[in-house]
Coordinates of C-alpha atoms and ligand atoms in Angstrom, one line a residue:
X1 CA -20.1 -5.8 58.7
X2 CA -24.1 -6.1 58.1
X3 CA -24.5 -10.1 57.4
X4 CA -27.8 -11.1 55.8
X5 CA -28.3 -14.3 53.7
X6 CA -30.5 -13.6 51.3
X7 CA -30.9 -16.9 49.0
X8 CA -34.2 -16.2 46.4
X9 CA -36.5 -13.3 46.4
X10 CA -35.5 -10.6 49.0
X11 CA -37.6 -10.0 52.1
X12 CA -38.0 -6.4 53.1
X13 CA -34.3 -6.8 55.4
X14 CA -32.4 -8.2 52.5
X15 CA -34.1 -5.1 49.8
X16 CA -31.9 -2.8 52.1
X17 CA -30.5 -4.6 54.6
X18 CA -28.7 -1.5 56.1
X19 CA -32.6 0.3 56.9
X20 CA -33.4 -3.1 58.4
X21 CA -29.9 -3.0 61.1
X22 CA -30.5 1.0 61.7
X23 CA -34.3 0.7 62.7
X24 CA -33.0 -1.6 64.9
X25 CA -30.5 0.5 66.6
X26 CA -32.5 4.1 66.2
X27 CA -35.5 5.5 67.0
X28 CA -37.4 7.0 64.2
X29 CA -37.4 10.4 65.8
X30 CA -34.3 10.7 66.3
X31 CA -32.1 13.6 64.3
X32 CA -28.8 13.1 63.0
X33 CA -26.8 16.0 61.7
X34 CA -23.6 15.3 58.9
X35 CA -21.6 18.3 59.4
X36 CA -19.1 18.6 56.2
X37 CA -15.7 20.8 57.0
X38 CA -14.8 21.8 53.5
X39 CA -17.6 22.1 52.3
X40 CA -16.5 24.0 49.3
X41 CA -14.1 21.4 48.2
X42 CA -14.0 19.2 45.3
X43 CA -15.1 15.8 46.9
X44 CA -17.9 17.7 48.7
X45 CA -19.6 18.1 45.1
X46 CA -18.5 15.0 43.4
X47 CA -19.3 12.5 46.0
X48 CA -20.3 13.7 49.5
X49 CA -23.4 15.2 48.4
X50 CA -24.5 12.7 45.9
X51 CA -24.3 10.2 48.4
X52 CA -26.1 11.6 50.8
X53 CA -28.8 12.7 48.6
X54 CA -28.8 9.2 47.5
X55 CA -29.3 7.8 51.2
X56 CA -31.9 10.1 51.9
X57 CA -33.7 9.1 48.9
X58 CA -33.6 5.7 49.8
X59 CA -35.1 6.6 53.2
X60 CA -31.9 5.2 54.6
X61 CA -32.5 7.8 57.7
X62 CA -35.1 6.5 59.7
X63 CA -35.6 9.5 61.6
X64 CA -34.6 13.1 61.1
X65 CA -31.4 13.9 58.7
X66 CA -29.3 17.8 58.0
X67 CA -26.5 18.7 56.4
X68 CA -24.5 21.2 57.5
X69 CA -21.6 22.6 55.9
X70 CA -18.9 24.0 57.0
X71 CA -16.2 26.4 55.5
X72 CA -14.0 29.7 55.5
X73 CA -16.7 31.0 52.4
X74 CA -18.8 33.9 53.2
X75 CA -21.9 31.8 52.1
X76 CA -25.2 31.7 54.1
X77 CA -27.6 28.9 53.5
X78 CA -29.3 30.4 50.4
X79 CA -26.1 30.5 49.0
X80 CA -24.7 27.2 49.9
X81 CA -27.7 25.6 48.1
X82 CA -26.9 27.5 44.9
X83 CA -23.7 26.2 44.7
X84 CA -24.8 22.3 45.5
X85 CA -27.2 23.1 43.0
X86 CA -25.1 23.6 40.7
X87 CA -21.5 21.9 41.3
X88 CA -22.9 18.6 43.0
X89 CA -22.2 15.4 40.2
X90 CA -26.0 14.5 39.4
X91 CA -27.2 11.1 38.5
X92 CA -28.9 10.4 35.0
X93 CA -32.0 9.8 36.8
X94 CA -32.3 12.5 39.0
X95 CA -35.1 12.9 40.9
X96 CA -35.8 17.2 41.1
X97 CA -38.4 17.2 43.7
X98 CA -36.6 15.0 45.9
X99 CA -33.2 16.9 44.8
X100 CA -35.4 19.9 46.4
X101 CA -36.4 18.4 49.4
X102 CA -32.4 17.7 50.4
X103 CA -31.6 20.8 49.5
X104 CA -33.8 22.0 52.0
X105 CA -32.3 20.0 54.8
X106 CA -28.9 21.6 54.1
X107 CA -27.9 24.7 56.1
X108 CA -24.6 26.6 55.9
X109 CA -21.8 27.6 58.8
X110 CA -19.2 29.9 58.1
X111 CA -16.2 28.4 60.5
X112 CA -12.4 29.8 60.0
X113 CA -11.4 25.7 61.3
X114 CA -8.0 27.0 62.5
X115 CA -10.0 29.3 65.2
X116 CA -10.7 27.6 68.2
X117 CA -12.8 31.1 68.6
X118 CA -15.4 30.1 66.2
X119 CA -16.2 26.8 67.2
X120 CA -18.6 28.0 70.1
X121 CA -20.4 29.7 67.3
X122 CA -20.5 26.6 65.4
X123 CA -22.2 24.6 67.9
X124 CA -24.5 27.4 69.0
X125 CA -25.7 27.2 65.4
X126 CA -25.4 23.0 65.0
X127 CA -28.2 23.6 68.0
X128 CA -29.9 26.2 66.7
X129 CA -30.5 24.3 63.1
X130 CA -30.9 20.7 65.1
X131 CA -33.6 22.4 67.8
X132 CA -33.3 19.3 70.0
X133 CA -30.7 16.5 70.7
X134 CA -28.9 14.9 67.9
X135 CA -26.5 12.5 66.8
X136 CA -23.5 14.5 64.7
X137 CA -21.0 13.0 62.1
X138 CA -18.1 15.6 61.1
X139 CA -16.7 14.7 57.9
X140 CA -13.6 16.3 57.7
X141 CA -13.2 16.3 53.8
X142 CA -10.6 19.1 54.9
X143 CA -6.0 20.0 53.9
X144 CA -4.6 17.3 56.2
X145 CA -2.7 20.6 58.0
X146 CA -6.1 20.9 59.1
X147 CA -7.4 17.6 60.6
X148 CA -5.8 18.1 63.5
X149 CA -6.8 21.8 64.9
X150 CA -9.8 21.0 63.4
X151 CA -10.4 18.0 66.1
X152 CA -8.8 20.4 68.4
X153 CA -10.8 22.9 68.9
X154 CA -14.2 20.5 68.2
X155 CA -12.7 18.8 71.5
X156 CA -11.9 22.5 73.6
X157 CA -15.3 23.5 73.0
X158 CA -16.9 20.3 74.1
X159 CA -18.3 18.8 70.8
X160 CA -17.6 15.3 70.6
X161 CA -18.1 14.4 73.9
X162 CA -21.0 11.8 73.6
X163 CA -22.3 11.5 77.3
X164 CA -25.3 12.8 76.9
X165 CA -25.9 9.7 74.8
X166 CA -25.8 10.8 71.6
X167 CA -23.2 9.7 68.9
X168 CA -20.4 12.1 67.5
X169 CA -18.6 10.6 65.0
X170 CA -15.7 11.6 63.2
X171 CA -14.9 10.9 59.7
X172 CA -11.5 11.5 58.5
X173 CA -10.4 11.6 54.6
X174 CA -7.0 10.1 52.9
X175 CA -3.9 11.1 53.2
X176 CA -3.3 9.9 56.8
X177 CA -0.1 10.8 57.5
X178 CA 2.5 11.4 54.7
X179 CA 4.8 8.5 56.0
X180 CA 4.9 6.2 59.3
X181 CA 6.2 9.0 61.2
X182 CA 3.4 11.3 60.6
X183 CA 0.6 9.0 60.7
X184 CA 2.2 7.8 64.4
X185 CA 2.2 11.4 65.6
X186 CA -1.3 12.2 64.3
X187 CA -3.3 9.0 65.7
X188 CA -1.3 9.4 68.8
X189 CA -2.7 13.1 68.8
X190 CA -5.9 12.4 67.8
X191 CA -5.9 9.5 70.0
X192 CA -5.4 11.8 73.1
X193 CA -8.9 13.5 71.7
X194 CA -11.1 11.2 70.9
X195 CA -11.8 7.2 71.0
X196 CA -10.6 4.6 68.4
X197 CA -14.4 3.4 68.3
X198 CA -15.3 7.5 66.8
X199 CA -13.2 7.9 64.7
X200 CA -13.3 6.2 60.9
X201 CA -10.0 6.8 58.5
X202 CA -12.1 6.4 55.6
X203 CA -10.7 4.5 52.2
X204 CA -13.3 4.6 49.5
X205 CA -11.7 1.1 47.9
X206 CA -13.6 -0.4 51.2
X207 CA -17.1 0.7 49.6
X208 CA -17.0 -0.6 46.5
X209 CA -18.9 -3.7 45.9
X210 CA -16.1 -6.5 44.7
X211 CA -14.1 -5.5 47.5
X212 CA -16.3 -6.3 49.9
X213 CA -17.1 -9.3 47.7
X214 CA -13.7 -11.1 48.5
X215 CA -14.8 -12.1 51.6
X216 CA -17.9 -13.9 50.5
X217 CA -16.1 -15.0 47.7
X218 CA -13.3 -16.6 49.7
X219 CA -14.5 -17.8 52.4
X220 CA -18.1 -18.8 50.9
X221 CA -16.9 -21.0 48.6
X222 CA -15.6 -24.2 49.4
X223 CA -13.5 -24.8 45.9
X224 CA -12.0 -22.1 46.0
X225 CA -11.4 -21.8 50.0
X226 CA -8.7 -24.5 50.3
X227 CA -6.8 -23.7 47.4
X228 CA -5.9 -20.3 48.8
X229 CA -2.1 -20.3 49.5
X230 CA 1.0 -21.2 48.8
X231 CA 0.6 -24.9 48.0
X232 CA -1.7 -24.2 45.0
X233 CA -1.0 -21.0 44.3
X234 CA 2.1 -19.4 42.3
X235 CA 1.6 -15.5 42.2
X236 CA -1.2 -12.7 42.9
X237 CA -0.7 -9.8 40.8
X238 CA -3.3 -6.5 41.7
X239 CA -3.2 -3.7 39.2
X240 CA -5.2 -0.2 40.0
X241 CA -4.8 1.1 36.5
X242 CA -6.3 5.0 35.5
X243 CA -6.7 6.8 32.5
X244 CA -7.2 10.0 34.4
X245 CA -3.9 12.2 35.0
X246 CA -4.0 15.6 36.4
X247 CA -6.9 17.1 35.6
X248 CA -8.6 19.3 38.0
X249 CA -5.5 20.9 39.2
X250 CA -4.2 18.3 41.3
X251 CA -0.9 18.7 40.2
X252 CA 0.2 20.5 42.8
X253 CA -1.1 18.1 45.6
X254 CA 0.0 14.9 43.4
X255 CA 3.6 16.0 43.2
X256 CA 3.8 16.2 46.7
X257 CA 2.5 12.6 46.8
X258 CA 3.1 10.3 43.8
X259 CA 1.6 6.9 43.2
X260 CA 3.1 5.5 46.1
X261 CA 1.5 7.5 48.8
X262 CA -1.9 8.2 46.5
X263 CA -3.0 5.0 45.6
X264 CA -0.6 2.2 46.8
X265 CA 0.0 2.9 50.6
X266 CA -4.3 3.0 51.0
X267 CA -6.4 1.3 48.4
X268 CA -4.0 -1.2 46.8
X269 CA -2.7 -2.1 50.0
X270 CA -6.2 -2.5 51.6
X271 CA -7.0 -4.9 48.4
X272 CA -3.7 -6.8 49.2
X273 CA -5.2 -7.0 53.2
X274 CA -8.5 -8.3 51.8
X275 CA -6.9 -11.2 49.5
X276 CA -4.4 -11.9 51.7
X277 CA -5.8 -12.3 54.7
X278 CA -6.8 -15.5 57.2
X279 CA -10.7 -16.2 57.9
X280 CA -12.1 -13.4 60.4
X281 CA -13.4 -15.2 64.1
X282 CA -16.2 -13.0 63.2
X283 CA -17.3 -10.3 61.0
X284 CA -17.3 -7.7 63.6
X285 CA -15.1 -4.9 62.5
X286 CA -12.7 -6.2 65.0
X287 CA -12.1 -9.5 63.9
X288 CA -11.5 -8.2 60.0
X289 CA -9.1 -5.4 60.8
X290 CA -7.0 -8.3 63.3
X291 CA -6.6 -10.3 60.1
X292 CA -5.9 -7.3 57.8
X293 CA -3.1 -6.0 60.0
X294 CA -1.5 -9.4 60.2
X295 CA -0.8 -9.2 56.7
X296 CA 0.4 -5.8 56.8
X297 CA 2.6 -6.5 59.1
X298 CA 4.0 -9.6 57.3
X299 CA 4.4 -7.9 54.2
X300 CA 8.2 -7.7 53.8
X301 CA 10.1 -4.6 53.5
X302 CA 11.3 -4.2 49.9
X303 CA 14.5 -2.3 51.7
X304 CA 15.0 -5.8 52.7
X305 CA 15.3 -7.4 49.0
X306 CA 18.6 -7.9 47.3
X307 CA 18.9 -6.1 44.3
X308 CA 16.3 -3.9 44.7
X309 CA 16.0 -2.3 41.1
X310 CA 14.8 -5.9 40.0
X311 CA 11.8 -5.4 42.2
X312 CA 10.9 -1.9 41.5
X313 CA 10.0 -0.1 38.9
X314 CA 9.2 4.0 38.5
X315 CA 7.7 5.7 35.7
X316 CA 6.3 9.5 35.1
X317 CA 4.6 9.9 32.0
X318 CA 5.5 12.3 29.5
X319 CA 5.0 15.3 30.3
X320 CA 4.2 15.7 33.6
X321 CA 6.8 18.1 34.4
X322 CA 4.8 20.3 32.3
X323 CA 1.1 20.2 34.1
X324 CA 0.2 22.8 36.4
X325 CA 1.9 22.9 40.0
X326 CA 4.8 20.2 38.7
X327 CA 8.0 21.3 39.5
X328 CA 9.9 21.2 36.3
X329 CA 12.8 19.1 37.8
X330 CA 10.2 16.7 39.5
X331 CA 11.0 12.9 40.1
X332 CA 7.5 11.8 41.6
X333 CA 6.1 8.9 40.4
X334 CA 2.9 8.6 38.2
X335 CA 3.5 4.6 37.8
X336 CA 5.0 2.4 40.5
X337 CA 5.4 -1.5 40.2
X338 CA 6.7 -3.7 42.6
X339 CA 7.2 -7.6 43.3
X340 CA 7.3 -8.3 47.0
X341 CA 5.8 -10.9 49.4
X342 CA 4.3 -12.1 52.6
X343 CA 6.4 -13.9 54.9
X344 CA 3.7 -15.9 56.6
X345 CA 2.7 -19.3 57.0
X346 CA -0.6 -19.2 53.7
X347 CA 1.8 -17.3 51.2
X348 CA 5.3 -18.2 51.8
X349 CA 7.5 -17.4 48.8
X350 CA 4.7 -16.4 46.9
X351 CA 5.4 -13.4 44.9
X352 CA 2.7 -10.8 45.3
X353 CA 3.3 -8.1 42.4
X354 CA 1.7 -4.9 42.6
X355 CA 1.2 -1.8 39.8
X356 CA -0.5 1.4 40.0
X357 CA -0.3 4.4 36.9
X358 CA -2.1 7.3 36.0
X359 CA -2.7 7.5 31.9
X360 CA -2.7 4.3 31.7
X361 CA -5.0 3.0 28.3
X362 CA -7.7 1.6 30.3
X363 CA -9.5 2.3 34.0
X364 CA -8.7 -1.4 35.1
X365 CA -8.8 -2.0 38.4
X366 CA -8.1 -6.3 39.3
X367 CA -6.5 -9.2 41.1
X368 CA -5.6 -12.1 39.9
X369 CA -4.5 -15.1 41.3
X370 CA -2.4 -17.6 39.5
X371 CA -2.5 -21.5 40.6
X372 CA 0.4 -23.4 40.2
X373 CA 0.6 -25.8 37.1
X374 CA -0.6 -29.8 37.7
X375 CA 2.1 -32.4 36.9
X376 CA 2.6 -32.2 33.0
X377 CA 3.1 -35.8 32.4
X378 CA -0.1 -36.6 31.1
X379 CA -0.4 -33.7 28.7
X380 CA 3.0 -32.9 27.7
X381 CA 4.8 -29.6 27.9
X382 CA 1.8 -27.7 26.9
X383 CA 2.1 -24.0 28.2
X384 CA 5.2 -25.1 30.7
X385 CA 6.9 -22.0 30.5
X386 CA 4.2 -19.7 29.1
X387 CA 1.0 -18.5 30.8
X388 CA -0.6 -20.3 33.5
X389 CA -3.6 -22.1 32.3
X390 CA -5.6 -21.6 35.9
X391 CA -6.5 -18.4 37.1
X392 CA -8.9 -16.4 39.0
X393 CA -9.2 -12.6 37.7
X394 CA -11.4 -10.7 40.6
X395 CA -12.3 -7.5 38.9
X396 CA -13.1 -4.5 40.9
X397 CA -13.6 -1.8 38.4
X398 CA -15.3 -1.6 35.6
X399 CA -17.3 -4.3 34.8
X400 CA -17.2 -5.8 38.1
X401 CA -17.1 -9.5 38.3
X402 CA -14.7 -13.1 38.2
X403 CA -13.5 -14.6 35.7
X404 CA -12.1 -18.1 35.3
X405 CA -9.2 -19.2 33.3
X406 CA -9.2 -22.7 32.7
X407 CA -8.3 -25.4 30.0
X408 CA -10.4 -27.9 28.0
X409 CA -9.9 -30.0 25.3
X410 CA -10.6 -28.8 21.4
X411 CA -13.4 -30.8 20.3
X412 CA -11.8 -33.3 17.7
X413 CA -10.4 -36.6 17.2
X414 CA -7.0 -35.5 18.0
X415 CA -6.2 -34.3 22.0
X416 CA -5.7 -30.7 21.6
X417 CA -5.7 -28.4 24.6
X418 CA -7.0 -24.8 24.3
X419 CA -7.4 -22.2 27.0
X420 CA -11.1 -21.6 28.2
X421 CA -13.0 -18.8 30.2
X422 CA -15.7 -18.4 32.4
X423 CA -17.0 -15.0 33.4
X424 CA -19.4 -13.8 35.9
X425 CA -20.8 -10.0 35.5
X426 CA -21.9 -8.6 38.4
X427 CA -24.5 -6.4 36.2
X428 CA -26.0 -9.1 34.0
X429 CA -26.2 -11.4 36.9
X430 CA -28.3 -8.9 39.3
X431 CA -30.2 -7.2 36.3
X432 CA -28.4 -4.1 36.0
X433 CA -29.8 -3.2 39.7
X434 CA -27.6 -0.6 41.0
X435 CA -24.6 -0.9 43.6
X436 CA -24.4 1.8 46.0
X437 CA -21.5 4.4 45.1
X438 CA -18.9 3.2 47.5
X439 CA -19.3 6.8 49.7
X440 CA -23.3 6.1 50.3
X441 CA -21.9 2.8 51.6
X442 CA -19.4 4.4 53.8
X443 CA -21.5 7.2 55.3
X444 CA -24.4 4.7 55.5
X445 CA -21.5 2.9 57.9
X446 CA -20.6 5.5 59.8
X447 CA -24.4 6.2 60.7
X448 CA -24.6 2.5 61.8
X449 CA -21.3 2.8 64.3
X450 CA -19.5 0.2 61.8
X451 CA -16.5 0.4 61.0
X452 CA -15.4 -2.6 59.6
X453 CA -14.7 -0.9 56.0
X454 CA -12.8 1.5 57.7
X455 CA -8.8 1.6 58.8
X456 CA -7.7 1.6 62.2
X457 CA -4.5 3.1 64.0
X458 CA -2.8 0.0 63.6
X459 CA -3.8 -1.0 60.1
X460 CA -2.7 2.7 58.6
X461 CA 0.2 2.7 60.6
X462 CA 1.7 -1.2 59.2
X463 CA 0.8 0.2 55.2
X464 CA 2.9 3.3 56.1
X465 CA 5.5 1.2 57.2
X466 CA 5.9 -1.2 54.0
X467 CA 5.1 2.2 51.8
X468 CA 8.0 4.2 53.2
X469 CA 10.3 1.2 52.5
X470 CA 9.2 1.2 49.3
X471 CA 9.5 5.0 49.0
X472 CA 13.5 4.3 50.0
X473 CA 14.5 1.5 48.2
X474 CA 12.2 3.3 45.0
X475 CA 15.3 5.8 45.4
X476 CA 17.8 3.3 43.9
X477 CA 15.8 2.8 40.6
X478 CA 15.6 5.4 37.5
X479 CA 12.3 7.1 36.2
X480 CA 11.1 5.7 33.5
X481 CA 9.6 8.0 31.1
X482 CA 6.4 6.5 29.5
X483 CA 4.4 7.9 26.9
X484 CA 0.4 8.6 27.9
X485 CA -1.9 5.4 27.0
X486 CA 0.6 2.8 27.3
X487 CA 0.7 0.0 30.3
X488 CA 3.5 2.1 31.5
X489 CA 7.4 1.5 31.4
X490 CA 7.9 -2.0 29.4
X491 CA 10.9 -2.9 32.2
X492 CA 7.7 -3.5 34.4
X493 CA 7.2 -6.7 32.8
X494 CA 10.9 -8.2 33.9
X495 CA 9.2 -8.0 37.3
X496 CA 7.8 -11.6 36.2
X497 CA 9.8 -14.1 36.8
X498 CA 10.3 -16.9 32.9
X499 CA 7.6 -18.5 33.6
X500 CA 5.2 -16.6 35.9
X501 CA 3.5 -15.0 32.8
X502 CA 2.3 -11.5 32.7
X503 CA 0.3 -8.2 33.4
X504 CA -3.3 -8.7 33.1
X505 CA -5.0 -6.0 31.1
X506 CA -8.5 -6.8 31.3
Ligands
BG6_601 C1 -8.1 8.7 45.0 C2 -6.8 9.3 44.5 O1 -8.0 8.3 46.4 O2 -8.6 7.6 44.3 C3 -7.0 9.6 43.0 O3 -6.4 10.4 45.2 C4 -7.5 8.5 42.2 O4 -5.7 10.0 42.5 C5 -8.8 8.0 42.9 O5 -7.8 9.0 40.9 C6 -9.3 6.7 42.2 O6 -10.5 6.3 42.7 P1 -11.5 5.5 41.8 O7 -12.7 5.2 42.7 O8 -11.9 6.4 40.6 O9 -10.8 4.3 41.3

């Protein structure tokens, strides 16, 4: 991870500290192609590209940049520019000229990615369009069926083999593996291929800012620091709460997924990592995923819990049997909550509840920590058994920042206690000046050769493990149907214990 203290007015390094680290590392003549296998896909238009744009804008590429995509399409370059031109998510302030200039760095291949046949033709042209050495990124934004042919026949034909000393790099999109089983199989495949160190299982939680604010934040701050575990604190509760549902087809992929495997196996899991987790030796991308995967691995198996269907709860909202691609009959979840916890030494019988819905009333994405009560002697039985007065609300999305619960005395003659906040905006605080879109971030990365905001072998492999328990024991516990634009199944909130309060809702 790129570390740069930057206390009052930024220096040149701390404007853009990732230009600063890259001119370090390459020459500014040096080329370096992103090659994007599915090209014609969804996330190609509505976040690949407009991250890329966006780093080439900000002269992130210090020497020579191309894109180059890939698919089965009968498109040639002319044509593959009309359709970015078109489909590709623009920002209000869009530059045209410099929209222009991009769009004449992109080029076109049509590959059948199945067919180890035309992968000599696809290098022949990567040459052709490069006309010299270059570095090579393959983002394969591709059917998971495919990832694996796909590094296949890159391999037969001799195209990520980096001894002639430039990079080749291989990004690789979400779902990994459809439970611990298939993940195993495919790193242990892919792993026969190609090097840990090239490839990067990309989560796009990683990118966003807050998240990669919780390790400043935690292990910054001295007040907050040694208060971090079981002794002071009572429960975490993470909620990545959606308003969106279907929409754009998904159906069809969704019911083959549900909640579990779509949002809470990857980028609530990775949130629950980040929280969790013991200080890093370092902030090499080493050191951060060894503490990540601890946690993982400590995170007990809710197949282990006693009465199961008081730690779990399903929903589906109302009618999603209906949308497009849903089988009629279908069980999959659309709203999973769970209470479980992490046997380790810091969080020892600390319940950890998680929740994660589509059509839910708000796009609320946070974590909050809950810190046990002081003695009540002095103050009575004020808020005993109803919400805790001290807690820490990290939140991710929107409106990124903390907030502090607290309580202070009502002014007055008499001693009255009242709850009190304190809030930090990220967007106030920094004058509105723009976060990267978590993708710029991560491409950005994987031009660097960092990957500490990305998931290794080990790390995917320990979430599947917890996930699929959770899949099983899920089994025992009825769908609950909820109607759209509610918090989901009221049961959910039994998952607190009397006193433990409940669901934050932003
Ligand atoms: C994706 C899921 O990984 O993340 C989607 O497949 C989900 O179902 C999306 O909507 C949420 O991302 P964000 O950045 O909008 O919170």
């Amino acid at each position: 991870m790129r570390r740069l203290y930057c206390a009052t007015s930024p220096a040149e390094s701390c404007a853009n500290p990732a230009l600063a680290i890259l001119r370090r590392t390459m020459s500014a003549n040096e080329l370096t192609q992103v090659i994007i296998f599915g090209a014609s896909g969804d996330l190609t238009a509505r976040k690949l590209v407009p991250a890329l744009f966006a780093a080439h804008r900000e002269k992130f590429f210090p020497g020579h940049f191309q894109l180059i995509g890939v698919a089965r399409r009968p498109w040639d370059d002319a044509g593959f520019r009309e359709v970015l031109d078109t489909t590709t998510a623009k920002t209000k302030d869009h530059d045209q000229a410099a929209w222009e200039e991009f769009l004449g760095l992109t080029s076109y291949v049509q590959t059948h990615l199945d067919t180890a046949a035309d992968y000599a033709e696809l290098g022949r042209r990567l040459n052709q369009i490069a006309g010299r050495p270059a570095n090579r990124v393959f983002y394969l934004a591709v059917k998971p069926e495919l990832f694996l042919p796909s590094v296949q026949n890159l391999t037969s034909a001799g195209m990520l083999d980096q001894s002639a000393g430039h990079f080749r790099r291989l990004v690789v999109e979400k779902p990994f593996g459809t439970d611990l089983a298939s993940a195993q199989h495919l790193n242990g495949e892919l792993l026969k291929l190609i090097h840990e160190s090239q490839l990067y299982r990309i989560d796009h939680y990683l990118g966003k800012e807050t998240v990669q604010n919780l390790l400043v934040f935690r292990f910054r701050n001295a007040f907050f620091e040694p208060l971090w575990n079981q002794k002071y604190i009572e429960l975490v509760q993470i909620t990545v709460g959606e308003t969106v549902g279907m929409e754009g087809g998904r159906g069809g992929y969704y019911d083959t997924s549900g909640a579990i495997r779509d949002i809470l196996q990857n980028h609530l899991l990775q949130l629950v990592a980040l929280v969790a987790m013991e200080p890093p030796a370092t902030l090499k991308s080493k050191s951060i995923r060894d503490e990540k995967v601890k946690v993982l691995h400590c995170l007990r198996p809710l197949t282990d819990m006693p009465e199961v269907e008081n730690h779990i709860v399903r929903g589906q909202f109302e009618g999603y049997r209906t949308e497009q691609g849903v089988n009629p009959a279908s069980e999959t979840e659309t709203y999973i909550a769970c209470r479980t916890y992490i046997d380790n030494w810091r969080w020892g019988g600390v319940p950890f509840l998680l929740r994660t819905g589509k059509h839910l009333p708000a796009r609320y994405t946070s974590i909050t920590v809950q810190f046990r009560m002081p003695p009540t002697t002095l103050f009575g039985s004020y808020n005993e058994c109803h919400l805790r007065p001290n807690r820490i609300t990290l939140r991710i999305q929107p409106n990124d920042g903390i907030d502090l619960d607290f309580d202070v005395k009502e002014p007055g003659s008499g001693l009255v206690v009242r709850p009190a906040k304190l809030n930090f905006d990220y967007n106030d605080y920094f004058h509105h000046k723009p976060s990267p879109e978590a993708y710029q971030r991560l491409l950005q990365d994987v031009v660097l050769g960092d990957q500490s905001l990305f998931i290794r072998s080990d790390e995917v492999e320990e979430s599947w493990r917890w996930a699929d328990s959770l899949r099983q024991a899920m089994q025992q516990t009825p769908v609950h149907t909820y109607p759209k634009n509610t918090w989901g199944p009221a049961t959910a909130d039994q998952l607190f214990g009397e006193c433990e309060g409940r669901w934050t809702t932003g």
